[in-house]
mmCIF file with all atom_site columns, C-alpha atoms in Angstrom:
data_model
loop_
_atom_site.group_PDB
_atom_site.id
_atom_site.type_symbol
_atom_site.label_atom_id
_atom_site.label_alt_id
_atom_site.label_comp_id
_atom_site.label_asym_id
_atom_site.label_entity_id
_atom_site.label_seq_id
_atom_site.pdbx_PDB_ins_code
_atom_site.Cartn_x
_atom_site.Cartn_y
_atom_site.Cartn_z
_atom_site.occupancy
_atom_site.B_iso_or_equiv
_atom_site.pdbx_formal_charge
_atom_site.auth_seq_id
_atom_site.auth_comp_id
_atom_site.auth_asym_id
_atom_site.auth_atom_id
_atom_site.pdbx_PDB_model_num
ATOM 1   C CA . UNK N 1 1   ? 15.177 9.488   -1.193  1.00 80.00 ? 1   UNK N CA 1
ATOM 2   C CA . UNK N 1 2   ? 16.183 7.830   2.112   1.00 87.00 ? 2   UNK N CA 1
ATOM 3   C CA . UNK N 1 3   ? 19.845 7.242   3.019   1.00 92.00 ? 3   UNK N CA 1
ATOM 4   C CA . UNK N 1 4   ? 21.198 5.079   5.668   1.00 96.00 ? 4   UNK N CA 1
ATOM 5   C CA . UNK N 1 5   ? 24.716 4.817   6.637   1.00 96.00 ? 5   UNK N CA 1
ATOM 6   C CA . UNK N 1 6   ? 26.176 1.994   8.606   1.00 97.00 ? 6   UNK N CA 1
ATOM 7   C CA . UNK N 1 7   ? 29.387 1.544   10.570  1.00 97.00 ? 7   UNK N CA 1
ATOM 8   C CA . UNK N 1 8   ? 31.609 -0.114  11.016  1.00 97.00 ? 8   UNK N CA 1
ATOM 9   C CA . UNK N 1 9   ? 31.838 -2.079  7.819   1.00 96.00 ? 9   UNK N CA 1
ATOM 10  C CA . UNK N 1 10  ? 33.795 -4.681  9.834   1.00 97.00 ? 10  UNK N CA 1
ATOM 11  C CA . UNK N 1 11  ? 34.023 -5.557  13.466  1.00 98.00 ? 11  UNK N CA 1
ATOM 12  C CA . UNK N 1 12  ? 35.691 -8.308  15.323  1.00 98.00 ? 12  UNK N CA 1
ATOM 13  C CA . UNK N 1 13  ? 35.032 -9.165  18.876  1.00 97.00 ? 13  UNK N CA 1
ATOM 14  C CA . UNK N 1 14  ? 36.210 -11.898 21.394  1.00 98.00 ? 14  UNK N CA 1
ATOM 15  C CA . UNK N 1 15  ? 33.707 -14.735 22.008  1.00 98.00 ? 15  UNK N CA 1
ATOM 16  C CA . UNK N 1 16  ? 31.610 -13.481 25.055  1.00 97.00 ? 16  UNK N CA 1
ATOM 17  C CA . UNK N 1 17  ? 31.853 -9.977  24.497  1.00 97.00 ? 17  UNK N CA 1
ATOM 18  C CA . UNK N 1 18  ? 29.487 -7.762  23.198  1.00 98.00 ? 18  UNK N CA 1
ATOM 19  C CA . UNK N 1 19  ? 29.035 -5.998  19.425  1.00 98.00 ? 19  UNK N CA 1
ATOM 20  C CA . UNK N 1 20  ? 27.552 -2.743  18.613  1.00 98.00 ? 20  UNK N CA 1
ATOM 21  C CA . UNK N 1 21  ? 26.673 -1.881  15.268  1.00 98.00 ? 21  UNK N CA 1
ATOM 22  C CA . UNK N 1 22  ? 25.209 1.562   14.483  1.00 98.00 ? 22  UNK N CA 1
ATOM 23  C CA . UNK N 1 23  ? 23.467 3.302   11.581  1.00 98.00 ? 23  UNK N CA 1
ATOM 24  C CA . UNK N 1 24  ? 21.912 6.950   10.531  1.00 98.00 ? 24  UNK N CA 1
ATOM 25  C CA . UNK N 1 25  ? 19.146 7.742   8.352   1.00 97.00 ? 25  UNK N CA 1
ATOM 26  C CA . UNK N 1 26  ? 18.491 10.801  6.332   1.00 95.00 ? 26  UNK N CA 1
ATOM 27  C CA . UNK N 1 27  ? 14.423 11.333  5.990   1.00 93.00 ? 27  UNK N CA 1
ATOM 28  C CA . UNK N 1 28  ? 12.688 11.652  9.306   1.00 92.00 ? 28  UNK N CA 1
ATOM 29  C CA . UNK N 1 29  ? 9.797  10.233  8.062   1.00 91.00 ? 29  UNK N CA 1
ATOM 30  C CA . UNK N 1 30  ? 11.182 6.753   8.009   1.00 91.00 ? 30  UNK N CA 1
ATOM 31  C CA . UNK N 1 31  ? 9.167  4.757   10.668  1.00 90.00 ? 31  UNK N CA 1
ATOM 32  C CA . UNK N 1 32  ? 10.366 0.948   10.491  1.00 91.00 ? 32  UNK N CA 1
ATOM 33  C CA . UNK N 1 33  ? 14.222 -0.088  11.201  1.00 95.00 ? 33  UNK N CA 1
ATOM 34  C CA . UNK N 1 34  ? 14.783 -4.003  10.506  1.00 95.00 ? 34  UNK N CA 1
ATOM 35  C CA . UNK N 1 35  ? 17.936 -5.611  10.908  1.00 97.00 ? 35  UNK N CA 1
ATOM 36  C CA . UNK N 1 36  ? 19.150 -8.429  8.840   1.00 97.00 ? 36  UNK N CA 1
ATOM 37  C CA . UNK N 1 37  ? 21.670 -11.261 9.496   1.00 98.00 ? 37  UNK N CA 1
ATOM 38  C CA . UNK N 1 38  ? 23.240 -12.616 6.333   1.00 97.00 ? 38  UNK N CA 1
ATOM 39  C CA . UNK N 1 39  ? 24.964 -15.907 6.894   1.00 96.00 ? 39  UNK N CA 1
ATOM 40  C CA . UNK N 1 40  ? 27.531 -17.014 4.037   1.00 93.00 ? 40  UNK N CA 1
ATOM 41  C CA . UNK N 1 41  ? 26.041 -18.404 0.845   1.00 92.00 ? 41  UNK N CA 1
ATOM 42  C CA . UNK N 1 42  ? 22.350 -17.441 2.159   1.00 94.00 ? 42  UNK N CA 1
ATOM 43  C CA . UNK N 1 43  ? 19.685 -14.530 1.957   1.00 95.00 ? 43  UNK N CA 1
ATOM 44  C CA . UNK N 1 44  ? 19.362 -11.902 4.555   1.00 96.00 ? 44  UNK N CA 1
ATOM 45  C CA . UNK N 1 45  ? 17.069 -13.131 7.537   1.00 96.00 ? 45  UNK N CA 1
ATOM 46  C CA . UNK N 1 46  ? 15.252 -10.607 9.776   1.00 95.00 ? 46  UNK N CA 1
ATOM 47  C CA . UNK N 1 47  ? 16.832 -10.822 13.430  1.00 97.00 ? 47  UNK N CA 1
ATOM 48  C CA . UNK N 1 48  ? 15.077 -7.873  15.012  1.00 96.00 ? 48  UNK N CA 1
ATOM 49  C CA . UNK N 1 49  ? 12.920 -4.613  14.095  1.00 94.00 ? 49  UNK N CA 1
ATOM 50  C CA . UNK N 1 50  ? 11.552 -1.357  15.799  1.00 93.00 ? 50  UNK N CA 1
ATOM 51  C CA . UNK N 1 51  ? 8.985  0.858   14.828  1.00 89.00 ? 51  UNK N CA 1
ATOM 52  C CA . UNK N 1 52  ? 9.501  4.699   15.111  1.00 84.00 ? 52  UNK N CA 1
ATOM 53  C CA . UNK N 1 53  ? 6.908  4.955   17.948  1.00 84.00 ? 53  UNK N CA 1
ATOM 54  C CA . UNK N 1 54  ? 9.438  2.882   20.319  1.00 82.00 ? 54  UNK N CA 1
ATOM 55  C CA . UNK N 1 55  ? 12.882 3.713   21.987  1.00 90.00 ? 55  UNK N CA 1
ATOM 56  C CA . UNK N 1 56  ? 13.995 0.301   22.715  1.00 94.00 ? 56  UNK N CA 1
ATOM 57  C CA . UNK N 1 57  ? 13.308 -3.371  21.956  1.00 93.00 ? 57  UNK N CA 1
ATOM 58  C CA . UNK N 1 58  ? 15.209 -6.544  23.030  1.00 96.00 ? 58  UNK N CA 1
ATOM 59  C CA . UNK N 1 59  ? 14.921 -10.354 21.949  1.00 94.00 ? 59  UNK N CA 1
ATOM 60  C CA . UNK N 1 60  ? 17.432 -12.649 24.375  1.00 96.00 ? 60  UNK N CA 1
ATOM 61  C CA . UNK N 1 61  ? 20.843 -11.431 23.216  1.00 97.00 ? 61  UNK N CA 1
ATOM 62  C CA . UNK N 1 62  ? 19.980 -8.801  20.800  1.00 98.00 ? 62  UNK N CA 1
ATOM 63  C CA . UNK N 1 63  ? 18.777 -5.421  21.227  1.00 97.00 ? 63  UNK N CA 1
ATOM 64  C CA . UNK N 1 64  ? 18.087 -2.376  19.124  1.00 97.00 ? 64  UNK N CA 1
ATOM 65  C CA . UNK N 1 65  ? 17.595 1.195   20.066  1.00 97.00 ? 65  UNK N CA 1
ATOM 66  C CA . UNK N 1 66  ? 16.297 3.918   18.284  1.00 96.00 ? 66  UNK N CA 1
ATOM 67  C CA . UNK N 1 67  ? 16.979 7.936   19.187  1.00 95.00 ? 67  UNK N CA 1
ATOM 68  C CA . UNK N 1 68  ? 14.400 9.516   16.442  1.00 93.00 ? 68  UNK N CA 1
ATOM 69  C CA . UNK N 1 69  ? 15.676 13.149  17.190  1.00 93.00 ? 69  UNK N CA 1
ATOM 70  C CA . UNK N 1 70  ? 19.370 12.119  16.200  1.00 94.00 ? 70  UNK N CA 1
ATOM 71  C CA . UNK N 1 71  ? 18.326 9.783   13.621  1.00 96.00 ? 71  UNK N CA 1
ATOM 72  C CA . UNK N 1 72  ? 20.147 6.758   14.520  1.00 95.00 ? 72  UNK N CA 1
ATOM 73  C CA . UNK N 1 73  ? 19.592 3.235   15.850  1.00 97.00 ? 73  UNK N CA 1
ATOM 74  C CA . UNK N 1 74  ? 21.760 0.587   16.936  1.00 98.00 ? 74  UNK N CA 1
ATOM 75  C CA . UNK N 1 75  ? 22.279 -3.142  17.042  1.00 98.00 ? 75  UNK N CA 1
ATOM 76  C CA . UNK N 1 76  ? 23.602 -4.610  20.202  1.00 98.00 ? 76  UNK N CA 1
ATOM 77  C CA . UNK N 1 77  ? 24.484 -8.034  20.744  1.00 98.00 ? 77  UNK N CA 1
ATOM 78  C CA . UNK N 1 78  ? 25.840 -9.661  23.934  1.00 97.00 ? 78  UNK N CA 1
ATOM 79  C CA . UNK N 1 79  ? 27.114 -12.570 24.902  1.00 97.00 ? 79  UNK N CA 1
ATOM 80  C CA . UNK N 1 80  ? 28.381 -13.086 21.515  1.00 98.00 ? 80  UNK N CA 1
ATOM 81  C CA . UNK N 1 81  ? 29.001 -16.706 20.080  1.00 97.00 ? 81  UNK N CA 1
ATOM 82  C CA . UNK N 1 82  ? 30.510 -18.349 16.899  1.00 96.00 ? 82  UNK N CA 1
ATOM 83  C CA . UNK N 1 83  ? 27.262 -18.559 15.237  1.00 96.00 ? 83  UNK N CA 1
ATOM 84  C CA . UNK N 1 84  ? 26.948 -14.723 15.374  1.00 97.00 ? 84  UNK N CA 1
ATOM 85  C CA . UNK N 1 85  ? 29.714 -14.518 12.715  1.00 97.00 ? 85  UNK N CA 1
ATOM 86  C CA . UNK N 1 86  ? 27.667 -13.234 9.701   1.00 98.00 ? 86  UNK N CA 1
ATOM 87  C CA . UNK N 1 87  ? 27.030 -9.797  7.750   1.00 97.00 ? 87  UNK N CA 1
ATOM 88  C CA . UNK N 1 88  ? 24.629 -7.683  9.135   1.00 98.00 ? 88  UNK N CA 1
ATOM 89  C CA . UNK N 1 89  ? 22.419 -4.912  7.505   1.00 97.00 ? 89  UNK N CA 1
ATOM 90  C CA . UNK N 1 90  ? 20.370 -2.231  8.734   1.00 97.00 ? 90  UNK N CA 1
ATOM 91  C CA . UNK N 1 91  ? 17.557 -0.683  7.118   1.00 95.00 ? 91  UNK N CA 1
ATOM 92  C CA . UNK N 1 92  ? 14.848 1.809   6.920   1.00 93.00 ? 92  UNK N CA 1
ATOM 93  C CA . UNK N 1 93  ? 11.466 1.970   5.898   1.00 89.00 ? 93  UNK N CA 1
ATOM 94  C CA . UNK N 1 94  ? 9.791  4.805   4.270   1.00 82.00 ? 94  UNK N CA 1
ATOM 95  C CA . UNK N 1 95  ? 6.558  3.799   2.825   1.00 79.00 ? 95  UNK N CA 1
ATOM 96  C CA . UNK N 1 96  ? 6.829  0.518   0.475   1.00 78.00 ? 96  UNK N CA 1
ATOM 97  C CA . UNK N 1 97  ? 10.595 1.504   0.175   1.00 82.00 ? 97  UNK N CA 1
ATOM 98  C CA . UNK N 1 98  ? 13.114 -0.206  2.446   1.00 87.00 ? 98  UNK N CA 1
ATOM 99  C CA . UNK N 1 99  ? 16.821 1.400   2.122   1.00 91.00 ? 99  UNK N CA 1
ATOM 100 C CA . UNK N 1 100 ? 19.438 -0.709  3.292   1.00 94.00 ? 100 UNK N CA 1
ATOM 101 C CA . UNK N 1 101 ? 22.603 0.163   5.091   1.00 96.00 ? 101 UNK N CA 1
ATOM 102 C CA . UNK N 1 102 ? 26.070 -1.210  3.449   1.00 96.00 ? 102 UNK N CA 1
ATOM 103 C CA . UNK N 1 103 ? 26.383 -4.011  5.950   1.00 96.00 ? 103 UNK N CA 1
ATOM 104 C CA . UNK N 1 104 ? 28.646 -5.264  8.662   1.00 97.00 ? 104 UNK N CA 1
ATOM 105 C CA . UNK N 1 105 ? 30.998 -8.128  8.547   1.00 97.00 ? 105 UNK N CA 1
ATOM 106 C CA . UNK N 1 106 ? 31.170 -9.588  12.299  1.00 98.00 ? 106 UNK N CA 1
ATOM 107 C CA . UNK N 1 107 ? 33.615 -11.903 13.166  1.00 98.00 ? 107 UNK N CA 1
ATOM 108 C CA . UNK N 1 108 ? 33.698 -13.743 16.617  1.00 97.00 ? 108 UNK N CA 1
ATOM 109 C CA . UNK N 1 109 ? 37.108 -14.682 17.520  1.00 96.00 ? 109 UNK N CA 1
ATOM 110 C CA . UNK N 1 110 ? 37.155 -17.914 19.887  1.00 93.00 ? 110 UNK N CA 1
ATOM 111 C CA . UNK L 2 1   ? 7.653  -25.314 3.115   1.00 84.00 ? 1   UNK L CA 1
ATOM 112 C CA . UNK L 2 2   ? 7.447  -21.468 2.870   1.00 81.00 ? 2   UNK L CA 1
ATOM 113 C CA . UNK L 2 3   ? 10.330 -20.059 0.717   1.00 94.00 ? 3   UNK L CA 1
ATOM 114 C CA . UNK L 2 4   ? 11.199 -17.820 -2.062  1.00 97.00 ? 4   UNK L CA 1
ATOM 115 C CA . UNK L 2 5   ? 12.731 -19.800 -5.023  1.00 97.00 ? 5   UNK L CA 1
ATOM 116 C CA . UNK L 2 6   ? 15.003 -18.132 -7.405  1.00 97.00 ? 6   UNK L CA 1
ATOM 117 C CA . UNK L 2 7   ? 16.474 -19.565 -10.561 1.00 97.00 ? 7   UNK L CA 1
ATOM 118 C CA . UNK L 2 8   ? 19.065 -19.870 -11.854 1.00 97.00 ? 8   UNK L CA 1
ATOM 119 C CA . UNK L 2 9   ? 21.154 -19.712 -8.796  1.00 96.00 ? 9   UNK L CA 1
ATOM 120 C CA . UNK L 2 10  ? 24.319 -18.964 -10.876 1.00 97.00 ? 10  UNK L CA 1
ATOM 121 C CA . UNK L 2 11  ? 24.645 -17.918 -14.595 1.00 95.00 ? 11  UNK L CA 1
ATOM 122 C CA . UNK L 2 12  ? 27.479 -16.709 -16.629 1.00 96.00 ? 12  UNK L CA 1
ATOM 123 C CA . UNK L 2 13  ? 26.632 -14.587 -19.999 1.00 94.00 ? 13  UNK L CA 1
ATOM 124 C CA . UNK L 2 14  ? 27.766 -12.621 -22.232 1.00 96.00 ? 14  UNK L CA 1
ATOM 125 C CA . UNK L 2 15  ? 27.254 -8.715  -23.300 1.00 96.00 ? 15  UNK L CA 1
ATOM 126 C CA . UNK L 2 16  ? 23.749 -8.191  -25.069 1.00 95.00 ? 16  UNK L CA 1
ATOM 127 C CA . UNK L 2 17  ? 22.007 -11.524 -24.407 1.00 96.00 ? 17  UNK L CA 1
ATOM 128 C CA . UNK L 2 18  ? 18.886 -11.138 -22.820 1.00 96.00 ? 18  UNK L CA 1
ATOM 129 C CA . UNK L 2 19  ? 18.162 -13.157 -19.868 1.00 96.00 ? 19  UNK L CA 1
ATOM 130 C CA . UNK L 2 20  ? 15.770 -13.695 -17.271 1.00 97.00 ? 20  UNK L CA 1
ATOM 131 C CA . UNK L 2 21  ? 15.911 -14.425 -13.385 1.00 98.00 ? 21  UNK L CA 1
ATOM 132 C CA . UNK L 2 22  ? 12.796 -16.173 -12.276 1.00 98.00 ? 22  UNK L CA 1
ATOM 133 C CA . UNK L 2 23  ? 11.135 -15.491 -8.694  1.00 98.00 ? 23  UNK L CA 1
ATOM 134 C CA . UNK L 2 24  ? 8.458  -17.302 -7.019  1.00 98.00 ? 24  UNK L CA 1
ATOM 135 C CA . UNK L 2 25  ? 7.008  -17.344 -3.511  1.00 97.00 ? 25  UNK L CA 1
ATOM 136 C CA . UNK L 2 26  ? 4.573  -19.615 -1.881  1.00 95.00 ? 26  UNK L CA 1
ATOM 137 C CA . UNK L 2 27  ? 3.528  -17.618 0.879   1.00 93.00 ? 27  UNK L CA 1
ATOM 138 C CA . UNK L 2 28  ? 0.733  -15.712 -0.876  1.00 92.00 ? 28  UNK L CA 1
ATOM 139 C CA . UNK L 2 29  ? 2.735  -12.455 -0.111  1.00 92.00 ? 29  UNK L CA 1
ATOM 140 C CA . UNK L 2 30  ? 1.454  -9.360  -1.688  1.00 90.00 ? 30  UNK L CA 1
ATOM 141 C CA . UNK L 2 31  ? 4.825  -7.662  -1.657  1.00 91.00 ? 31  UNK L CA 1
ATOM 142 C CA . UNK L 2 32  ? 7.901  -8.630  -3.822  1.00 93.00 ? 32  UNK L CA 1
ATOM 143 C CA . UNK L 2 33  ? 11.012 -6.732  -4.456  1.00 94.00 ? 33  UNK L CA 1
ATOM 144 C CA . UNK L 2 34  ? 14.497 -7.368  -6.530  1.00 97.00 ? 34  UNK L CA 1
ATOM 145 C CA . UNK L 2 35  ? 17.712 -6.288  -5.064  1.00 97.00 ? 35  UNK L CA 1
ATOM 146 C CA . UNK L 2 36  ? 21.305 -6.270  -6.172  1.00 97.00 ? 36  UNK L CA 1
ATOM 147 C CA . UNK L 2 37  ? 24.236 -6.936  -3.661  1.00 97.00 ? 37  UNK L CA 1
ATOM 148 C CA . UNK L 2 38  ? 27.415 -5.401  -4.699  1.00 96.00 ? 38  UNK L CA 1
ATOM 149 C CA . UNK L 2 39  ? 30.590 -5.407  -2.140  1.00 92.00 ? 39  UNK L CA 1
ATOM 150 C CA . UNK L 2 40  ? 30.740 -2.167  -0.343  1.00 90.00 ? 40  UNK L CA 1
ATOM 151 C CA . UNK L 2 41  ? 27.476 -0.880  -1.448  1.00 93.00 ? 41  UNK L CA 1
ATOM 152 C CA . UNK L 2 42  ? 25.016 -3.069  0.209   1.00 92.00 ? 42  UNK L CA 1
ATOM 153 C CA . UNK L 2 43  ? 21.701 -4.570  -0.732  1.00 95.00 ? 43  UNK L CA 1
ATOM 154 C CA . UNK L 2 44  ? 20.223 -1.856  -3.286  1.00 95.00 ? 44  UNK L CA 1
ATOM 155 C CA . UNK L 2 45  ? 16.572 -2.031  -4.339  1.00 93.00 ? 45  UNK L CA 1
ATOM 156 C CA . UNK L 2 46  ? 15.741 -2.660  -8.272  1.00 96.00 ? 46  UNK L CA 1
ATOM 157 C CA . UNK L 2 47  ? 12.152 -2.678  -8.803  1.00 95.00 ? 47  UNK L CA 1
ATOM 158 C CA . UNK L 2 48  ? 9.402  -3.774  -6.043  1.00 92.00 ? 48  UNK L CA 1
ATOM 159 C CA . UNK L 2 49  ? 5.464  -4.513  -6.412  1.00 92.00 ? 49  UNK L CA 1
ATOM 160 C CA . UNK L 2 50  ? 2.973  -4.251  -4.023  1.00 88.00 ? 50  UNK L CA 1
ATOM 161 C CA . UNK L 2 51  ? 0.304  -6.514  -5.965  1.00 88.00 ? 51  UNK L CA 1
ATOM 162 C CA . UNK L 2 52  ? -0.502 -8.071  -9.259  1.00 91.00 ? 52  UNK L CA 1
ATOM 163 C CA . UNK L 2 53  ? 0.183  -5.337  -12.113 1.00 90.00 ? 53  UNK L CA 1
ATOM 164 C CA . UNK L 2 54  ? 1.731  -3.044  -9.776  1.00 90.00 ? 54  UNK L CA 1
ATOM 165 C CA . UNK L 2 55  ? 5.249  -2.631  -10.304 1.00 94.00 ? 55  UNK L CA 1
ATOM 166 C CA . UNK L 2 56  ? 7.480  0.484   -9.116  1.00 92.00 ? 56  UNK L CA 1
ATOM 167 C CA . UNK L 2 57  ? 11.048 1.602   -9.498  1.00 93.00 ? 57  UNK L CA 1
ATOM 168 C CA . UNK L 2 58  ? 13.556 1.360   -6.608  1.00 91.00 ? 58  UNK L CA 1
ATOM 169 C CA . UNK L 2 59  ? 17.166 2.956   -6.603  1.00 90.00 ? 59  UNK L CA 1
ATOM 170 C CA . UNK L 2 60  ? 18.847 1.054   -9.286  1.00 95.00 ? 60  UNK L CA 1
ATOM 171 C CA . UNK L 2 61  ? 16.172 0.136   -12.097 1.00 97.00 ? 61  UNK L CA 1
ATOM 172 C CA . UNK L 2 62  ? 18.354 0.955   -14.989 1.00 97.00 ? 62  UNK L CA 1
ATOM 173 C CA . UNK L 2 63  ? 18.914 -1.885  -17.679 1.00 97.00 ? 63  UNK L CA 1
ATOM 174 C CA . UNK L 2 64  ? 15.929 -3.811  -15.859 1.00 98.00 ? 64  UNK L CA 1
ATOM 175 C CA . UNK L 2 65  ? 12.726 -4.777  -16.439 1.00 98.00 ? 65  UNK L CA 1
ATOM 176 C CA . UNK L 2 66  ? 10.060 -6.756  -14.321 1.00 98.00 ? 66  UNK L CA 1
ATOM 177 C CA . UNK L 2 67  ? 6.544  -7.765  -14.486 1.00 96.00 ? 67  UNK L CA 1
ATOM 178 C CA . UNK L 2 68  ? 3.798  -9.150  -11.825 1.00 96.00 ? 68  UNK L CA 1
ATOM 179 C CA . UNK L 2 69  ? 1.224  -10.914 -13.756 1.00 96.00 ? 69  UNK L CA 1
ATOM 180 C CA . UNK L 2 70  ? 0.294  -13.440 -10.959 1.00 96.00 ? 70  UNK L CA 1
ATOM 181 C CA . UNK L 2 71  ? 0.773  -13.131 -7.395  1.00 95.00 ? 71  UNK L CA 1
ATOM 182 C CA . UNK L 2 72  ? 3.522  -15.704 -6.964  1.00 97.00 ? 72  UNK L CA 1
ATOM 183 C CA . UNK L 2 73  ? 5.847  -14.533 -9.446  1.00 97.00 ? 73  UNK L CA 1
ATOM 184 C CA . UNK L 2 74  ? 8.254  -11.613 -10.215 1.00 98.00 ? 74  UNK L CA 1
ATOM 185 C CA . UNK L 2 75  ? 10.670 -12.315 -12.614 1.00 98.00 ? 75  UNK L CA 1
ATOM 186 C CA . UNK L 2 76  ? 13.761 -9.832  -13.415 1.00 98.00 ? 76  UNK L CA 1
ATOM 187 C CA . UNK L 2 77  ? 14.585 -9.370  -17.057 1.00 98.00 ? 77  UNK L CA 1
ATOM 188 C CA . UNK L 2 78  ? 17.806 -8.083  -18.321 1.00 97.00 ? 78  UNK L CA 1
ATOM 189 C CA . UNK L 2 79  ? 17.241 -7.013  -21.984 1.00 94.00 ? 79  UNK L CA 1
ATOM 190 C CA . UNK L 2 80  ? 20.607 -5.907  -22.696 1.00 96.00 ? 80  UNK L CA 1
ATOM 191 C CA . UNK L 2 81  ? 22.924 -7.239  -19.928 1.00 97.00 ? 81  UNK L CA 1
ATOM 192 C CA . UNK L 2 82  ? 26.225 -5.339  -19.576 1.00 97.00 ? 82  UNK L CA 1
ATOM 193 C CA . UNK L 2 83  ? 29.207 -6.245  -17.294 1.00 97.00 ? 83  UNK L CA 1
ATOM 194 C CA . UNK L 2 84  ? 28.177 -3.401  -14.925 1.00 96.00 ? 84  UNK L CA 1
ATOM 195 C CA . UNK L 2 85  ? 25.110 -5.903  -14.057 1.00 98.00 ? 85  UNK L CA 1
ATOM 196 C CA . UNK L 2 86  ? 27.623 -8.647  -12.794 1.00 98.00 ? 86  UNK L CA 1
ATOM 197 C CA . UNK L 2 87  ? 26.146 -9.043  -9.203  1.00 98.00 ? 87  UNK L CA 1
ATOM 198 C CA . UNK L 2 88  ? 24.596 -11.074 -6.708  1.00 98.00 ? 88  UNK L CA 1
ATOM 199 C CA . UNK L 2 89  ? 20.700 -10.619 -6.834  1.00 98.00 ? 89  UNK L CA 1
ATOM 200 C CA . UNK L 2 90  ? 18.194 -11.413 -4.443  1.00 98.00 ? 90  UNK L CA 1
ATOM 201 C CA . UNK L 2 91  ? 14.344 -11.578 -4.659  1.00 97.00 ? 91  UNK L CA 1
ATOM 202 C CA . UNK L 2 92  ? 12.121 -10.815 -1.419  1.00 95.00 ? 92  UNK L CA 1
ATOM 203 C CA . UNK L 2 93  ? 8.836  -11.108 -0.413  1.00 94.00 ? 93  UNK L CA 1
ATOM 204 C CA . UNK L 2 94  ? 6.428  -9.537  2.274   1.00 91.00 ? 94  UNK L CA 1
ATOM 205 C CA . UNK L 2 95  ? 2.696  -9.733  3.139   1.00 85.00 ? 95  UNK L CA 1
ATOM 206 C CA . UNK L 2 96  ? 1.219  -6.245  3.176   1.00 69.00 ? 96  UNK L CA 1
ATOM 207 C CA . UNK L 2 97  ? 1.025  -4.909  6.587   1.00 62.00 ? 97  UNK L CA 1
ATOM 208 C CA . UNK L 2 98  ? -0.646 -1.833  8.122   1.00 55.00 ? 98  UNK L CA 1
ATOM 209 C CA . UNK L 2 99  ? 1.435  0.866   9.422   1.00 56.00 ? 99  UNK L CA 1
ATOM 210 C CA . UNK L 2 100 ? 2.811  1.972   6.111   1.00 60.00 ? 100 UNK L CA 1
ATOM 211 C CA . UNK L 2 101 ? 6.143  -0.125  5.771   1.00 65.00 ? 101 UNK L CA 1
ATOM 212 C CA . UNK L 2 102 ? 6.941  -3.030  4.084   1.00 71.00 ? 102 UNK L CA 1
ATOM 213 C CA . UNK L 2 103 ? 6.913  -5.445  7.019   1.00 79.00 ? 103 UNK L CA 1
ATOM 214 C CA . UNK L 2 104 ? 9.498  -8.753  7.347   1.00 87.00 ? 104 UNK L CA 1
ATOM 215 C CA . UNK L 2 105 ? 11.105 -9.418  3.808   1.00 91.00 ? 105 UNK L CA 1
ATOM 216 C CA . UNK L 2 106 ? 11.628 -13.241 3.088   1.00 94.00 ? 106 UNK L CA 1
ATOM 217 C CA . UNK L 2 107 ? 14.629 -13.590 0.941   1.00 96.00 ? 107 UNK L CA 1
ATOM 218 C CA . UNK L 2 108 ? 15.628 -16.132 -1.677  1.00 97.00 ? 108 UNK L CA 1
ATOM 219 C CA . UNK L 2 109 ? 18.746 -17.784 -1.539  1.00 96.00 ? 109 UNK L CA 1
ATOM 220 C CA . UNK L 2 110 ? 20.112 -15.336 -4.579  1.00 97.00 ? 110 UNK L CA 1
ATOM 221 C CA . UNK L 2 111 ? 21.328 -15.613 -7.935  1.00 98.00 ? 111 UNK L CA 1
ATOM 222 C CA . UNK L 2 112 ? 24.984 -15.060 -8.911  1.00 97.00 ? 112 UNK L CA 1
ATOM 223 C CA . UNK L 2 113 ? 24.999 -13.370 -12.329 1.00 97.00 ? 113 UNK L CA 1
ATOM 224 C CA . UNK L 2 114 ? 28.195 -12.611 -14.165 1.00 97.00 ? 114 UNK L CA 1
ATOM 225 C CA . UNK L 2 115 ? 28.093 -10.880 -17.416 1.00 97.00 ? 115 UNK L CA 1
ATOM 226 C CA . UNK L 2 116 ? 31.327 -11.254 -19.741 1.00 95.00 ? 116 UNK L CA 1
#
């Protein structure tokens, strides 16, 4: 089955700086790569996703890049704000199964 | 309001006492799934269902059962809970999409289960 590794497990950045979270996946047949944000006490929410036929996607301050050859994808958050503090999960979809990474706790330092 | 509703949100039980965590969605979604979240392990899929009467094992199905008799409901059953099933559980749903993947998952608020 699919295996998704996510790094780092914790990340602290100054408000206004950029944050980058990286994930690798094992199965080259995976074709969909979403990112979820989980705030304290809540369920995860989709923030951005990318399909395997696209290399990069951007939505305001967040962007995701995908390198199919190397089997890795990354989340980039620019101009970080206090409300960006949360746990972020990457995931890879192989058909109807979605496998998540282990999560990154992002803390924005005011 | 479109939502996925789980009950109970918190439960403390004892080893061996059967319990059911209910999940209901009001978005007419075909796909539903259960995940457990444990520190350092992320979200791991327990079972999923692509439609009524169609369920399949995820990565950690041992000790759990599910059923999908109606489109909106997908209960998670622990027939004989053990302490290693102490965890935070999430139900999620998604509309079926073309392209061979799950599409956006909508998660419930979670159910924190403690088995003593």
